[in-house]
Coordinates of N, CA and C in Angstrom, one line a residue:
G2 N 65.8 6.3 -47.6 CA 65.8 6.5 -46.2 C 67.1 5.9 -45.7
T3 N 67.3 6.0 -44.4 CA 68.5 5.4 -43.7 C 68.1 4.0 -43.2
V4 N 69.1 3.1 -43.5 CA 68.8 1.7 -42.9 C 69.8 1.6 -41.7
M5 N 69.2 1.0 -40.7 CA 70.0 0.9 -39.4 C 69.9 -0.5 -38.9
A6 N 71.0 -1.2 -38.7 CA 71.0 -2.6 -38.2 C 70.7 -2.5 -36.7
V7 N 69.9 -3.4 -36.1 CA 69.7 -3.4 -34.8 C 70.1 -4.8 -34.2
K8 N 71.0 -4.9 -33.4 CA 71.3 -6.1 -32.7 C 70.6 -6.3 -31.6
L9 N 70.1 -7.5 -31.2 CA 69.2 -7.8 -30.0 C 70.1 -7.5 -28.8
I10 N 71.3 -7.9 -28.8 CA 72.2 -7.7 -27.6 C 72.2 -6.1 -27.2
D11 N 72.2 -5.2 -28.3 CA 72.2 -3.8 -28.0 C 71.0 -3.5 -27.3
L12 N 69.8 -4.0 -27.7 CA 68.5 -3.7 -27.0 C 68.6 -4.0 -25.6
Q13 N 69.2 -5.2 -25.3 CA 69.3 -5.6 -23.9 C 70.2 -4.8 -23.1
I14 N 71.4 -4.3 -23.7 CA 72.3 -3.4 -23.0 C 71.6 -2.1 -22.7
I15 N 70.9 -1.6 -23.6 CA 70.2 -0.2 -23.5 C 69.0 -0.3 -22.5
Y16 N 68.1 -1.3 -22.7 CA 66.9 -1.3 -22.0 C 66.6 -2.4 -20.9
G17 N 67.6 -3.3 -20.8 CA 67.5 -4.4 -19.9 C 66.6 -5.5 -20.6
L18 N 66.5 -6.7 -19.9 CA 65.8 -7.8 -20.7 C 64.3 -7.5 -20.9
A19 N 63.6 -7.0 -19.9 CA 62.1 -6.8 -20.1 C 62.0 -5.7 -21.0
G20 N 62.7 -4.6 -21.0 CA 62.6 -3.5 -21.9 C 63.0 -3.8 -23.3
A21 N 64.0 -4.8 -23.4 CA 64.5 -5.2 -24.8 C 63.3 -6.0 -25.5
R22 N 62.7 -6.8 -24.7 CA 61.5 -7.6 -25.2 C 60.5 -6.7 -25.8
E23 N 60.1 -5.7 -25.0 CA 59.0 -4.6 -25.5 C 59.5 -3.9 -26.8
K24 N 60.8 -3.5 -26.7 CA 61.3 -2.8 -27.9 C 61.3 -3.7 -29.1
F25 N 61.6 -5.0 -28.9 CA 61.6 -6.0 -30.1 C 60.2 -6.1 -30.6
E26 N 59.2 -6.2 -29.7 CA 57.9 -6.3 -30.2 C 57.4 -5.0 -31.0
D27 N 57.8 -3.9 -30.4 CA 57.5 -2.6 -31.1 C 58.1 -2.6 -32.5
L28 N 59.4 -3.0 -32.7 CA 60.0 -3.1 -34.0 C 59.3 -4.0 -34.9
A29 N 59.0 -5.3 -34.4 CA 58.3 -6.2 -35.2 C 56.9 -5.6 -35.7
F30 N 56.2 -5.0 -34.8 CA 54.9 -4.4 -35.1 C 55.0 -3.3 -36.2
D31 N 56.1 -2.6 -36.1 CA 56.3 -1.6 -37.2 C 56.5 -2.2 -38.5
L32 N 57.2 -3.4 -38.5 CA 57.4 -4.2 -39.8 C 56.0 -4.7 -40.2
I33 N 55.3 -5.2 -39.4 CA 54.0 -5.7 -39.7 C 53.2 -4.7 -40.3
R34 N 53.1 -3.6 -39.6 CA 52.2 -2.4 -40.0 C 52.7 -1.9 -41.3
A35 N 53.9 -2.0 -41.6 CA 54.3 -1.5 -43.0 C 53.8 -2.2 -44.1
E36 N 53.5 -3.6 -43.9 CA 53.0 -4.5 -44.8 C 51.4 -4.5 -44.8
E37 N 50.9 -4.4 -43.5 CA 49.5 -4.5 -43.2 C 49.1 -3.3 -42.4
P38 N 48.7 -2.1 -43.1 CA 48.4 -0.9 -42.4 C 47.2 -1.0 -41.5
R39 N 46.4 -2.0 -41.6 CA 45.2 -2.1 -40.6 C 45.5 -3.0 -39.5
A40 N 46.8 -3.5 -39.3 CA 47.2 -4.2 -38.2 C 46.9 -3.6 -36.8
Q41 N 46.5 -4.3 -35.8 CA 46.3 -3.8 -34.5 C 47.1 -4.7 -33.6
K42 N 47.7 -3.9 -32.6 CA 48.4 -4.6 -31.4 C 47.5 -5.1 -30.4
V43 N 47.9 -6.3 -29.9 CA 47.1 -6.9 -28.7 C 48.1 -6.9 -27.5
R44 N 47.7 -6.4 -26.5 CA 48.5 -6.3 -25.3 C 47.8 -7.2 -24.2
V45 N 48.6 -8.1 -23.6 CA 48.1 -9.0 -22.5 C 48.7 -8.6 -21.3
S46 N 48.0 -8.6 -20.1 CA 48.7 -8.2 -18.8 C 49.5 -9.2 -18.2
Q47 N 49.4 -10.6 -18.5 CA 50.1 -11.5 -17.9 C 50.3 -12.7 -18.9
G48 N 51.5 -13.3 -18.9 CA 51.8 -14.4 -19.8 C 51.8 -14.1 -21.1
D49 N 51.8 -15.1 -22.0 CA 51.8 -15.0 -23.4 C 50.5 -15.5 -23.9
G50 N 49.7 -14.5 -24.2 CA 48.4 -14.7 -24.8 C 48.3 -15.2 -26.2
G51 N 49.5 -15.4 -26.8 CA 49.5 -16.0 -28.2 C 49.3 -15.1 -29.2
I52 N 48.8 -13.9 -29.1 CA 48.6 -13.0 -30.3 C 49.3 -11.7 -29.9
D53 N 50.2 -11.2 -30.7 CA 50.7 -10.0 -30.6 C 50.2 -8.9 -31.5
A54 N 49.7 -9.2 -32.7 CA 49.0 -8.3 -33.6 C 48.1 -9.1 -34.5
H55 N 47.1 -8.5 -35.0 CA 46.1 -9.2 -35.8 C 45.7 -8.2 -36.9
V56 N 45.3 -8.8 -38.1 CA 44.7 -8.0 -39.1 C 43.2 -8.5 -39.4
N57 N 42.4 -7.8 -39.4 CA 40.8 -8.2 -39.6 C 40.3 -8.8 -38.3
D58 N 39.1 -9.1 -38.3 CA 38.4 -9.7 -37.1 C 37.9 -11.1 -37.4
L59 N 37.6 -11.8 -36.3 CA 37.1 -13.2 -36.6 C 35.8 -13.3 -37.5
G60 N 35.0 -12.2 -37.5 CA 33.9 -12.1 -38.3 C 34.1 -11.8 -39.8
D61 N 35.4 -11.4 -40.2 CA 35.7 -10.9 -41.5 C 35.7 -12.1 -42.5
P62 N 35.0 -12.1 -43.5 CA 35.0 -13.2 -44.4 C 36.4 -13.6 -45.1
R63 N 37.3 -12.5 -45.0 CA 38.7 -12.8 -45.6 C 39.5 -13.6 -44.5
G64 N 39.0 -13.7 -43.4 CA 39.7 -14.4 -42.3 C 40.6 -13.4 -41.5
V65 N 41.2 -13.8 -40.5 CA 42.1 -13.0 -39.6 C 43.5 -13.4 -39.7
H66 N 44.4 -12.5 -39.9 CA 45.8 -12.9 -39.9 C 46.4 -12.5 -38.4
I67 N 47.0 -13.5 -37.9 CA 47.6 -13.3 -36.6 C 49.1 -13.4 -36.6
Y68 N 49.7 -12.5 -35.9 CA 51.2 -12.4 -35.9 C 51.6 -12.5 -34.5
Q69 N 52.7 -13.4 -34.2 CA 53.1 -13.5 -32.8 C 54.6 -13.3 -32.8
C70 N 55.1 -12.4 -31.9 CA 56.6 -12.0 -31.9 C 57.2 -12.8 -30.7
K71 N 58.3 -13.5 -31.1 CA 59.0 -14.2 -30.1 C 60.4 -13.7 -30.1
F72 N 60.8 -13.3 -28.8 CA 62.1 -12.8 -28.5 C 62.9 -13.8 -27.7
F73 N 63.9 -14.3 -28.3 CA 64.8 -15.3 -27.7 C 66.3 -14.6 -27.4
P74 N 66.4 -14.0 -26.2 CA 67.6 -13.2 -26.0 C 68.9 -14.1 -26.1
K75 N 68.8 -15.4 -26.0 CA 70.0 -16.3 -26.0 C 70.1 -17.0 -27.3
G76 N 69.4 -16.5 -28.3 CA 69.5 -17.2 -29.6 C 68.4 -18.1 -29.8
L77 N 68.4 -18.7 -31.0 CA 67.3 -19.7 -31.4 C 67.8 -21.1 -31.6
D78 N 67.6 -22.0 -30.7 CA 67.9 -23.4 -31.0 C 66.8 -24.3 -31.1
D79 N 67.0 -25.6 -31.2 CA 65.9 -26.5 -31.5 C 64.7 -26.4 -30.6
A80 N 64.9 -26.1 -29.4 CA 63.8 -26.1 -28.3 C 62.8 -24.8 -28.7
Q81 N 63.3 -23.8 -29.3 CA 62.5 -22.6 -29.7 C 61.8 -22.9 -31.0
K82 N 62.4 -23.6 -31.9 CA 61.8 -23.9 -33.2 C 60.5 -24.6 -33.1

């Protein structure tokens, strides 16, 4: 298949800041789903609910895997780590 590099600044230029954040989360979810086909997206209406995707449910004896996508348009420095 074709491999394509995506620069976060390109997402911002094309979609604006809010749109770039959503596209980044979509790309991240696609990567999660490639490894965890049972992954489900979680959408919150306001703020950061803390979970962007999960695999399994709380009642599953194997536990639940939680994935959180963080989009930092100005880069990653000590405050974001």
